[in-house]
Structures are given as C-alpha cells and as structure tokens.
Short mmCIF file of C-alpha atoms in Angstrom, two decimals:
data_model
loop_
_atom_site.label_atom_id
_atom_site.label_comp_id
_atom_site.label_asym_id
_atom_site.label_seq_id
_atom_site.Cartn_x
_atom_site.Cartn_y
_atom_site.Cartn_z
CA UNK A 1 18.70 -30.90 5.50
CA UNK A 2 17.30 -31.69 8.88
CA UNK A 3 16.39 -35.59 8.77
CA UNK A 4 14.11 -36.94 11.63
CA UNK A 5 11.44 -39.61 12.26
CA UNK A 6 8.41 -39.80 14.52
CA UNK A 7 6.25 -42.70 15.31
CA UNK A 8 2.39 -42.63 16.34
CA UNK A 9 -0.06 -45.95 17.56
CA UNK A 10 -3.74 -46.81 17.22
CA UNK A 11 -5.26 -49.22 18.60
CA UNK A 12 -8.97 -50.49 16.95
CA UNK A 13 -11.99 -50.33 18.91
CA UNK A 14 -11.54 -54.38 19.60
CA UNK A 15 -8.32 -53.39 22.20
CA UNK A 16 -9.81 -53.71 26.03
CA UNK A 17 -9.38 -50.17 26.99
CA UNK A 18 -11.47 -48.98 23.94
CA UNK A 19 -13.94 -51.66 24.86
CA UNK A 20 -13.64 -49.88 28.14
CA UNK A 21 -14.08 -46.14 26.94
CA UNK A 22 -16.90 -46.94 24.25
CA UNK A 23 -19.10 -48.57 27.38
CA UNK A 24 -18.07 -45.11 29.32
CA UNK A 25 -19.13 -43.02 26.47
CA UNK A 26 -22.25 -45.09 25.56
CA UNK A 27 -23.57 -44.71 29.40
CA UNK A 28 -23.25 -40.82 28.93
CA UNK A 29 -24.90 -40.56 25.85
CA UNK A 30 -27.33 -42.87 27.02
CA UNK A 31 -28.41 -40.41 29.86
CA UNK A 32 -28.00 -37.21 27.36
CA UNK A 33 -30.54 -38.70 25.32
CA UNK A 34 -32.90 -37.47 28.47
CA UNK A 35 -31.14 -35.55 30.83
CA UNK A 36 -28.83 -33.32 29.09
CA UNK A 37 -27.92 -31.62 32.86
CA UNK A 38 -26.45 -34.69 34.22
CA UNK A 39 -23.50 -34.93 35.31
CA UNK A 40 -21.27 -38.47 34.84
CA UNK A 41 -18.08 -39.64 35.29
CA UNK A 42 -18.28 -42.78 34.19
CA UNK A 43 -15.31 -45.59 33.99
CA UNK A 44 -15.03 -49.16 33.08
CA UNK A 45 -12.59 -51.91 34.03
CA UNK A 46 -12.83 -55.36 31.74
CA UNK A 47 -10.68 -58.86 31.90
CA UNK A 48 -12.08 -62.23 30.92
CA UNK A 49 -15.87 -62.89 31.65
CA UNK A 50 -16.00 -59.60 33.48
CA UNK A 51 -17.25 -55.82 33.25
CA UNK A 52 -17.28 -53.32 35.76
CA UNK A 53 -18.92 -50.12 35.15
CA UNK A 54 -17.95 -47.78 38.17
CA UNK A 55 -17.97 -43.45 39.19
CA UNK A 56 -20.29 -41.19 39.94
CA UNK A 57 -23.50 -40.20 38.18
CA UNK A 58 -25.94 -37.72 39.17
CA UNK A 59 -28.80 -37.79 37.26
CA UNK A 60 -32.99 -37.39 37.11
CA UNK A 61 -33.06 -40.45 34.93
CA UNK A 62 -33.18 -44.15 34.58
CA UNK A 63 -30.28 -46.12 32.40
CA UNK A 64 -29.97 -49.37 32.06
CA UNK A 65 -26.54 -50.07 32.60
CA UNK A 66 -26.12 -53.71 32.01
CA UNK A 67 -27.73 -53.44 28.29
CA UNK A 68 -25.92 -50.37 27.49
CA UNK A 69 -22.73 -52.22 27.97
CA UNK A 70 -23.59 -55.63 26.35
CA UNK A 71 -24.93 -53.58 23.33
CA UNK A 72 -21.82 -51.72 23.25
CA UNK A 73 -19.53 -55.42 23.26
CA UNK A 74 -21.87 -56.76 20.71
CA UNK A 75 -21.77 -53.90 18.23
CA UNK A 76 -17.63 -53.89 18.92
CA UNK A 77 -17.68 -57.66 17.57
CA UNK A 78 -17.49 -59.42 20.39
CA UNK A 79 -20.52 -61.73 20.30
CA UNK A 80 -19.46 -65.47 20.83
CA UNK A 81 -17.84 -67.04 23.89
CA UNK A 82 -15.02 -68.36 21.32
CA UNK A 83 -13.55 -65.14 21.33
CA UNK A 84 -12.81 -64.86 24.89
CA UNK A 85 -15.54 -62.71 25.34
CA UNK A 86 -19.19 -62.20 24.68
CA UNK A 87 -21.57 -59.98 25.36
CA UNK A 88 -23.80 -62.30 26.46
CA UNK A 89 -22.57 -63.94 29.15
CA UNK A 90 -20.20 -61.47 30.39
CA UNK A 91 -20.51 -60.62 34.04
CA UNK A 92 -21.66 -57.23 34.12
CA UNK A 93 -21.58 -55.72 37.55
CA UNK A 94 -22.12 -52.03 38.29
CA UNK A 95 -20.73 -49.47 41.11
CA UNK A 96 -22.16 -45.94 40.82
CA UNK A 97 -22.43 -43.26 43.51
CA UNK A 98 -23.68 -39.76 43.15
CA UNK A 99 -20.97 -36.92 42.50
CA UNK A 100 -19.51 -35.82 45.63
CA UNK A 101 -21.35 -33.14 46.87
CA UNK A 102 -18.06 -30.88 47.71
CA UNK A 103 -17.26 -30.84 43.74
CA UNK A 104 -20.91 -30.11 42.84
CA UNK A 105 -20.99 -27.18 45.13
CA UNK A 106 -18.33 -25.40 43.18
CA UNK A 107 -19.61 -26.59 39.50
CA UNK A 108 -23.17 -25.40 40.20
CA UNK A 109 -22.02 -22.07 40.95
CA UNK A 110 -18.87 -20.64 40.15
CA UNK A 111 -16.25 -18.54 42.27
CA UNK A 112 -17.05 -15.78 40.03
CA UNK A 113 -21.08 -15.58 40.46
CA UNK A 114 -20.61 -16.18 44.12
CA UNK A 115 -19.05 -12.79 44.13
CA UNK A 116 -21.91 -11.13 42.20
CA UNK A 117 -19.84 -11.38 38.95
CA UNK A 118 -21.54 -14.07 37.06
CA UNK A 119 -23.48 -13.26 33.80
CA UNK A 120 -25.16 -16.11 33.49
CA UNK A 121 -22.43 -18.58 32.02
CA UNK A 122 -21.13 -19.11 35.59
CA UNK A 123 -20.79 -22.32 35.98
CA UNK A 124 -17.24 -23.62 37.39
CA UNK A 125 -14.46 -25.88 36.18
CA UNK A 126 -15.34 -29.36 37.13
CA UNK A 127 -11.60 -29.65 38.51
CA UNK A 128 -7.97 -27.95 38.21
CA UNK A 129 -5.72 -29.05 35.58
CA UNK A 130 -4.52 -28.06 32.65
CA UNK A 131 -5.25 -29.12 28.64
CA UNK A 132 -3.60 -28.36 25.47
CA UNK A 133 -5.03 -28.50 21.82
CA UNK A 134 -3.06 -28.65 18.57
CA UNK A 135 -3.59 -28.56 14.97
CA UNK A 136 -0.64 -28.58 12.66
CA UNK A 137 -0.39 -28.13 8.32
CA UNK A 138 0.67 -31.56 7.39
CA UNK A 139 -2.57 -33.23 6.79
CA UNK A 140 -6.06 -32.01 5.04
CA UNK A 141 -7.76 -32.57 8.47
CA UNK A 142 -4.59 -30.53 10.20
CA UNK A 143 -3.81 -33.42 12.47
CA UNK A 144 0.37 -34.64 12.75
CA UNK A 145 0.41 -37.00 9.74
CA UNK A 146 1.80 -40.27 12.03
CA UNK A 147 -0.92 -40.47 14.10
CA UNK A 148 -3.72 -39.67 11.56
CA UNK A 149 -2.29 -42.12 8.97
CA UNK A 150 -1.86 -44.64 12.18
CA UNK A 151 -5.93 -44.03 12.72
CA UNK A 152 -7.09 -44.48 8.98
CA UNK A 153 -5.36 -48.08 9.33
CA UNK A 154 -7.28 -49.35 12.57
CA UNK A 155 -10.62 -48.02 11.45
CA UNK A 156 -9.61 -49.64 7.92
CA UNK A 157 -8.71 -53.22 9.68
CA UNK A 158 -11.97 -52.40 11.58
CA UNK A 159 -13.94 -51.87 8.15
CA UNK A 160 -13.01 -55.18 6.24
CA UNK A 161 -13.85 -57.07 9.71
CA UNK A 162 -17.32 -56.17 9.90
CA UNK A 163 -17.69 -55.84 6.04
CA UNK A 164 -16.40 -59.50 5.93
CA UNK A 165 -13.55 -58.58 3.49
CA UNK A 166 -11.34 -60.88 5.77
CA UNK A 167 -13.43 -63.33 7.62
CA UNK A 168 -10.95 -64.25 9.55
CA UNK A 169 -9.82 -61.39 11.69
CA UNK A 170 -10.96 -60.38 15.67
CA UNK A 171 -11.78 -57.12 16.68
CA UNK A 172 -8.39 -56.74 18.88
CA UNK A 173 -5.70 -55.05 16.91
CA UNK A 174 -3.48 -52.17 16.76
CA UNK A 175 -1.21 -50.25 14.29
CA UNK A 176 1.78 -48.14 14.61
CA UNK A 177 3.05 -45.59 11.62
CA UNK A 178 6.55 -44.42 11.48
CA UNK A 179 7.17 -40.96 9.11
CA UNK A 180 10.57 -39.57 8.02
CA UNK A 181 10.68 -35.32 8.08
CA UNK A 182 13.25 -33.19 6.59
CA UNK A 183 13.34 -29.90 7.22
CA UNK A 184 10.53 -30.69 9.78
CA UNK A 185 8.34 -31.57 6.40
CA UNK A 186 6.86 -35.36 6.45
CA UNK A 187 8.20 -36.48 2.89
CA UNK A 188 7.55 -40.75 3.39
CA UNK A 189 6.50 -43.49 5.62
CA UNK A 190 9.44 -44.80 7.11
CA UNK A 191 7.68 -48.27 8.74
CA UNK A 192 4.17 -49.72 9.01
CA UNK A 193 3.45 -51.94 12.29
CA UNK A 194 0.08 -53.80 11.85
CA UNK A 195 -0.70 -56.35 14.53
CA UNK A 196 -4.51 -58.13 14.36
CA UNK A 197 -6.52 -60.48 16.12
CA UNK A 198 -7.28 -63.22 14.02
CA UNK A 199 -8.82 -66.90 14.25
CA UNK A 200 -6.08 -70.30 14.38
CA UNK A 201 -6.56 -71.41 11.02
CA UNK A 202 -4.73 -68.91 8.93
CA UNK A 203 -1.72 -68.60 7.90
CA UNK A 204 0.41 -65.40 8.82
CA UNK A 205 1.53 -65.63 5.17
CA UNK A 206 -2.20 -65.02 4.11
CA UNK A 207 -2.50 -62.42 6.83
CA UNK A 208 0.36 -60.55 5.38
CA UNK A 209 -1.04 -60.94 1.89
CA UNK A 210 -4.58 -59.30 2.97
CA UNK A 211 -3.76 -56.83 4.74
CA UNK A 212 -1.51 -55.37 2.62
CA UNK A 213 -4.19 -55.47 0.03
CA UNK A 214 -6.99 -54.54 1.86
CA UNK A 215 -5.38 -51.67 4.38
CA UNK A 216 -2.38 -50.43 3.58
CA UNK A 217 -2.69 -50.31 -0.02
CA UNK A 218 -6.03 -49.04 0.38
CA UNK A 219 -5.14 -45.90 3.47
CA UNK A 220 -1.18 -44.61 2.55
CA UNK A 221 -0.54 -42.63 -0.16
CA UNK A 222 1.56 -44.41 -2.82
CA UNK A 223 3.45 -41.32 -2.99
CA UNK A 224 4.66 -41.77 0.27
CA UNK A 225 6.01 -45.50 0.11
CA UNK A 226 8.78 -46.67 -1.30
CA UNK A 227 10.93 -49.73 -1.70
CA UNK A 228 12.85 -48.63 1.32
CA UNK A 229 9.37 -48.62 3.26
CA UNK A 230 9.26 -51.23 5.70
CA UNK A 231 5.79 -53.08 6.89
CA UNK A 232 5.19 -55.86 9.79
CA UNK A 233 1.93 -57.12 10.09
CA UNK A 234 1.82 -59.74 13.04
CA UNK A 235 5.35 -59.85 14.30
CA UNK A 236 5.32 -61.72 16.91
CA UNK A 237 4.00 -64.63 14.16
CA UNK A 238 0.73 -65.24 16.60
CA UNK A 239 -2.31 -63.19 17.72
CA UNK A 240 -5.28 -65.48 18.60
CA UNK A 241 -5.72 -64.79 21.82
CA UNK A 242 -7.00 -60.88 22.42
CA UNK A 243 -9.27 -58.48 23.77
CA UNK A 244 -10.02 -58.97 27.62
CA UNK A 245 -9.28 -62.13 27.27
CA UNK A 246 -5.71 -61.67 26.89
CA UNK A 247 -5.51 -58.20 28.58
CA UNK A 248 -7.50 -56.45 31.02
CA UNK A 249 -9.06 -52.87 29.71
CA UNK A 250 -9.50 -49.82 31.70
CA UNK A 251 -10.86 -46.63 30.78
CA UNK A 252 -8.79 -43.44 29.60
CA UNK A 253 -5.88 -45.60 29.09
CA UNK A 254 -5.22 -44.55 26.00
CA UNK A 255 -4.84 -40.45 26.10
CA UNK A 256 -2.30 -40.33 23.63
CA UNK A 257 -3.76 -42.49 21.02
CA UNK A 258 -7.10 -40.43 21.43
CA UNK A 259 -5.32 -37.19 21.31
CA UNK A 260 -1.88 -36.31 18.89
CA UNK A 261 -0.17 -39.58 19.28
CA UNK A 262 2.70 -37.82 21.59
CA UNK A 263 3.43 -35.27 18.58
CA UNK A 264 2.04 -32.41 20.93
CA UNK A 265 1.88 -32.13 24.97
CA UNK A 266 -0.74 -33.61 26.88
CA UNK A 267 -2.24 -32.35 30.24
CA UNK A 268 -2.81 -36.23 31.49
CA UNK A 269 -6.75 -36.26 31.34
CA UNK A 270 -8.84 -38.79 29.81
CA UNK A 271 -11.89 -38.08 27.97
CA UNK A 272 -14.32 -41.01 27.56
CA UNK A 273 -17.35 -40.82 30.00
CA UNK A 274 -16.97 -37.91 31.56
CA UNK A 275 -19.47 -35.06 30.89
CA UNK A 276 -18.48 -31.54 29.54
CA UNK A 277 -18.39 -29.96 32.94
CA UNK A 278 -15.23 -31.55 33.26
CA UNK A 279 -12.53 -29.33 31.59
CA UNK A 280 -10.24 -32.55 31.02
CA UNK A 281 -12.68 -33.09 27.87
CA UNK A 282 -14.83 -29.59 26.82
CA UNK A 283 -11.29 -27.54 27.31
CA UNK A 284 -9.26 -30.24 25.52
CA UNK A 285 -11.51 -29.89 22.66
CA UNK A 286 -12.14 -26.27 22.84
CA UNK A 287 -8.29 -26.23 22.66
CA UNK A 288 -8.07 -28.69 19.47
CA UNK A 289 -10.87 -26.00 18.13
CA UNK A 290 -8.76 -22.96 19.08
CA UNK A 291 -5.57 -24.29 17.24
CA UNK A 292 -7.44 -26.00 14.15
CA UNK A 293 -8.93 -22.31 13.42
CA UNK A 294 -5.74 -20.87 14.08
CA UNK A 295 -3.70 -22.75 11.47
CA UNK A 296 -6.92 -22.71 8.63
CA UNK A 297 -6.74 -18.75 9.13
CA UNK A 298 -3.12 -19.58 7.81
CA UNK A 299 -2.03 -17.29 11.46
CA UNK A 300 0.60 -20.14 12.28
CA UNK A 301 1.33 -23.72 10.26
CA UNK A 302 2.01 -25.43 13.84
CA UNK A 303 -0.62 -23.81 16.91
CA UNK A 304 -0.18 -25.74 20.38
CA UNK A 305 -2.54 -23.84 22.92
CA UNK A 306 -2.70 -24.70 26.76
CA UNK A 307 -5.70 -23.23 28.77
CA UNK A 308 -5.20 -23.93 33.04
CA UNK A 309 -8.32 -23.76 35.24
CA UNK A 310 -8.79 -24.23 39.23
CA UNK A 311 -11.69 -26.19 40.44
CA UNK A 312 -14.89 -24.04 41.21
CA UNK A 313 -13.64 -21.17 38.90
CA UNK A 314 -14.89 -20.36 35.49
CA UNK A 315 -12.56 -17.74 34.00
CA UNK A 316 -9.13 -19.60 33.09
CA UNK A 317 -6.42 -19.00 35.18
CA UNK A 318 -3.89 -18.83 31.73
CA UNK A 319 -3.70 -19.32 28.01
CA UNK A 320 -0.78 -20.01 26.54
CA UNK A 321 0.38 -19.95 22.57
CA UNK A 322 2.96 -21.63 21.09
CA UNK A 323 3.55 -21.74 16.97
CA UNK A 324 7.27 -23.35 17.17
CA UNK A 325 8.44 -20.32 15.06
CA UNK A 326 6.06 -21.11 12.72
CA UNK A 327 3.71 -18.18 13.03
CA UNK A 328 3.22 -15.43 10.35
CA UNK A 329 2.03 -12.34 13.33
CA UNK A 330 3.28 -11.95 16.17
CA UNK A 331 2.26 -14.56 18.54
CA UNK A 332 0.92 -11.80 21.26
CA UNK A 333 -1.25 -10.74 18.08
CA UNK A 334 -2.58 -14.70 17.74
CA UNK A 335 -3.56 -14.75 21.50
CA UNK A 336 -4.94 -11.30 21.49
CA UNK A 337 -6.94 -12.35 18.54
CA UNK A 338 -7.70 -15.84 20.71
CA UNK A 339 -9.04 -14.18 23.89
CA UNK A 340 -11.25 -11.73 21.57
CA UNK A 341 -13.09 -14.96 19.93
CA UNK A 342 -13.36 -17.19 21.67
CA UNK A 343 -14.78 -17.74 25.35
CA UNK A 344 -13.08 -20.39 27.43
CA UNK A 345 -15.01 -20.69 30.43
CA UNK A 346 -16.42 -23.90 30.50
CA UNK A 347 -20.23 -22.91 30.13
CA UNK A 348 -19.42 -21.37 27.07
CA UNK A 349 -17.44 -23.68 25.75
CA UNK A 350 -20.32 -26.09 26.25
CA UNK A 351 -22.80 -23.41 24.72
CA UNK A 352 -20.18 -22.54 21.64
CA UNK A 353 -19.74 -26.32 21.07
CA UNK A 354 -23.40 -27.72 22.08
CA UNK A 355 -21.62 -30.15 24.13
CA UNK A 356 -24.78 -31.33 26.03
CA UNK A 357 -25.95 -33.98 23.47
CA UNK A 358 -25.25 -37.71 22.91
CA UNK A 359 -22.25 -37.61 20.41
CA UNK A 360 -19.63 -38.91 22.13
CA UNK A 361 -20.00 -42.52 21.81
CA UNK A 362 -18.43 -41.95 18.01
CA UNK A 363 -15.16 -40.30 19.72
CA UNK A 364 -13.99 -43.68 21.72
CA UNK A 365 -12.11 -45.09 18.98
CA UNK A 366 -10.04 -43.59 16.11
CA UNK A 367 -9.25 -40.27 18.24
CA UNK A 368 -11.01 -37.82 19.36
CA UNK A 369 -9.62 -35.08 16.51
CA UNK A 370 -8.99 -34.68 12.93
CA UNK A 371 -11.91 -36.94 12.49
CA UNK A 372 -13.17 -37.12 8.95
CA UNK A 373 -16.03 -39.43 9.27
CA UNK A 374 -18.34 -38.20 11.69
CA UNK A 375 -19.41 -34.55 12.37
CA UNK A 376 -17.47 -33.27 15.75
CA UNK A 377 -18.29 -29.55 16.38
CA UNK A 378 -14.50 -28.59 17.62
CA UNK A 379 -13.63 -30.08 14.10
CA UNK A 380 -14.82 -26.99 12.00
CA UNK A 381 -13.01 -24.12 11.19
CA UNK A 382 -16.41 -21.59 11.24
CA UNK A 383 -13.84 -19.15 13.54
CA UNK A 384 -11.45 -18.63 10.14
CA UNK A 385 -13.02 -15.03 9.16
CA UNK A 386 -13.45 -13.79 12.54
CA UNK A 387 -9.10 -14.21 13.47
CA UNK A 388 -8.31 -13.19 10.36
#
C-alpha cells in the first residue's frame, strides 16, 4: 500500500482578499445587469479604514462604485467600526481608466477574422496565457476531497455567524483539511485546522467546544474521522483582531483556494472581476467544464486539461490531456472526443456557458468549482452523452 497525505485551505468570505474579490465581482455584475458587452477588469486593494477599487472599465453605463462596495462589506459582516472595519465609514476611493485601446483592438476582432476567416465567433483572447481545469472521482461534486471538505467548513463557520448559532464569531477566518490516501484513494481525515475571528470575551475552550459542534461535526463524514484524527481550532490561542484591520486584502490573491487547493496545476490567473473576454476566467472554467464531463462520462477517474491562447487570437494555440494513468481509452481518443465537443475559442465559450450575465458575485468565496449551492453553468455535466 501506497500511504500519502495532502493538505488544502479556505479561507471565509470575512479574509481581506475575499473582501477584495467579492467588491471586484460585485462591480462586474453590477454593470452586467445593463451592459452585458462591457468589458472590466476590476481589482481591489483594502487595509484599515481604506478601499481602493482600481483597473480598467469600458463601459456604456453608470455604476456606482462607492455603494457597490459598502453593500458588498456590509452583506460580508462587516458593519460596525468595532470590528476594525465598517462599511460605513470606510474610505472608499476609486481609480478606473478605460481598457487600453492596444488590447481592445485585438479582442474586438480577432487574428482569425482579420484574415477573412472569422464565422462570426471571432472575437480574440483577451491576453496569452495558459489555464488548466480538473475534475477528479473522489467527491460527488468531482472536486479533490481536501479542498472541497476545506470549503464546506468556511462556508459552515460562515453559516452559524450570520444565522447567530455562535454570536460570538467575526467574519475573518480560515480552515485547512489534511486527508490520508492509500493507493492514491482518500480513506480519512488526517487533521482539521480551524482558525476564526471572534470577539474578547470568550473563552478558546468554548470556541473549541462550538465549533466542533456546530462545523465539523456537522460538514466531515463520521466515517472518515477517527480517534487518531487530529483538530485545532484557534492555535495560536487568540484571533480578535482580523479582516483589514489586521491584514491588508488584495484581489486574486487567493488562486489556489478558488481553484483545486494545489491538488492540480494552475496557470497563475486570477478570476474575480475580470469579464469573460479574459481567458484567465471563461478558459479556466471552460477547462473545469471539459474535465468534470470527462470524468462523469466515466472516460478517465482523474482529467487535468490545459488550453494555451496568444493575445488577439481566438483558436487555441494547444490542448493538452492528462488522466495520470487513470483513463479507460486511449487518451488521443479523450482529446479527439474533446476537440469534437466542445469549442474553445473564447466567444464560444462565452456563448456555450452564457457567461455575459451577473453571476459571478456568488463565485468570490468558497471556490469557484465543485460548487453545490449555487447554479454555475461549467458545473453540469449536460456534455456526458455526447463523449461517450
């Protein structure tokens, strides 16, 4: 037997940089509500007292920036100056410039339809790069099971917080799940980190107590604990002091957390605030909806794809397929099947996924896959009959 462990953090929507994204992913959905051809690249810097929304944004309409970001604070929880923080009398101050006109010229019309080529989904990749997208067997939603377990606890210590299970707890907090494999199969949680914002008169002792009983008890399996399971909630014995207030936030900070917490590669692009011209977020989850399909057709019980584009050029330059030996066809067979579903220029991508709508506020926090709760249209696995 192979024996091996693997670790994955969240962090609740409470931690600065997800203060940061939500604000960048309210301000585009704000402007999708009536302009759905904008085109934003938004980002958001945050320390004590202050909020700075900056990029560009090219758009016919009007958005008021300040609200949309002390909305955004208030409905995160932070909404008295005791905190650190508050929405109210934060300093919200605001940098936005159009998008450079040099990018525009190659997004607006692609290499391809310059050339007489185009068939009407020409637009081009927002910029180079390249994305990957993975969807593995271990969980129901096919997500690595450390960092979906590591998920289901921040949005859980999110839950009782605005439920007012525990009165007592801050919206600043972060979790960390630890699962042993054999034979590359996870059989048990290994460790359970658990670390909250909470107010100065508790104890840690009833902190422990709680959130044992309300999360953890509540989001792992009993089947996958044990007495040799270990669990720290609050180890450094302290956590009053959080949110910008302690730290300074920044936008697309977190890119593992939102994506396979480091169980799969990552091309380095953020997502939050940037519109789905930009291949950093419609190819990453064109990718995630490539490999989730792959692995529900039963094809592969591991799929990591990785799609490259240039800047100004629709068609992608590759697409790669990797199933870890995992795959029941040959993996040429999965990627001829790929290229024969599924379109992965990024017009199509945002016509196959109906990208141009306000939904990604509800991605900022918890990741941005495997998602459960809300509806995400690269979540579904509607491409199952067609590769098969």
């Amino acid at each position: 037997m192979e024996r091996k462990f693997f670790t994955s953090e969240s962090v609740t929507e409470g931690h600065p940089d997800k203060i940061c994204d939500a604000i960048s992913d309210a301000v585009l959905d704000e402007i999708y509500k009536t302009d759905p051809n904008a085109r934003v690249a938004c980002e958001v810097a945050c320390t004590t007292g202050l909020v700075l929304v900056m990029g560009e944004i090219s758009t016919e309409c009007y958005v008021d920036i300040q609200k949309v970001a002390r909305e955004t604070i208030r409905e995160i929880g932070y909404d008295r100056a005791k905190y650190g923080f508050d929405c109210d009398t934060c300093a919200v101050i605001s940098a936005i410039d159009e998008q450079s006109a040099d990018i525009a010229l190659g997004v607006d019309k692609s290499k391809e339809a310059k050339e007489g080529k185009g068939d009407g989904l020409d637009i081009g990749a927002g910029d180079q790069g390249m994305m990957f997208g993975f969807a593995c067997n271990e969980t129901e939603e096919l997500m690595p099971m450390p960092i979906s377990l590591a998920h289901k606890l921040a949005k859980r210590l999110t839950d009782i917080r605005k439920q007012g299970v525990v009165n007592y707890l801050r919206p600043d907090g972060k979790t960390q799940v630890t699962v042993e494999y054999v034979d590359d199969k996870p059989v048990r949680v290994d460790t359970i980190v658990i670390s909250t914002q909470h107010s100065e008169d508790v104890s840690q002792e009833q902190i422990a107590k709680d959130l044992k009983k309300f999360v953890v008890d509540e989001i792992i399996p009993a089947h996958l604990m044990d007495n040799d399971t270990k669990i720290y909630i609050n180890p450094t014995g302290k956590f009053v002091i959080g949110g910008p207030h302690g730290d300074s936030g920044l936008t697309g900070r977190k890119i593992i957390v939102d994506t396979y917490g480091g169980y799969a590669r990552h091309g380095g692009g953020a997502f939050s605030g940037k519109d789905p011209t930009k291949v950093d977020r419609s190819a990453s989850y064109a990718a995630r909806y490539v490999a989730k399909n792959v692995v529900a057709a039963g094809l592969a019980d591991k799929c990591e794809i990785q799609i490259a584009y240039a800047i100004g050029v629709a068609k992608p330059l590759s697409v790669r397929i990797d199933t870890f030996g995992t795959e029941k066809i040959p993996v040429a067979e999965i990627e001829e099947r790929v290229n024969k579903v599924f379109d992965l220029r990024p017009a199509s991508i945002i016509k196959m996924l109906d990208l141009r709508r306000p939904i990604y506020k509800q991605t900022s926090s918890y990741g941005h896959f495997g998602r459960t709760d809300v509806d995400l249209p690269w979540e579904r696995t509607d491409k199952v009959q067609e590769l098969k």
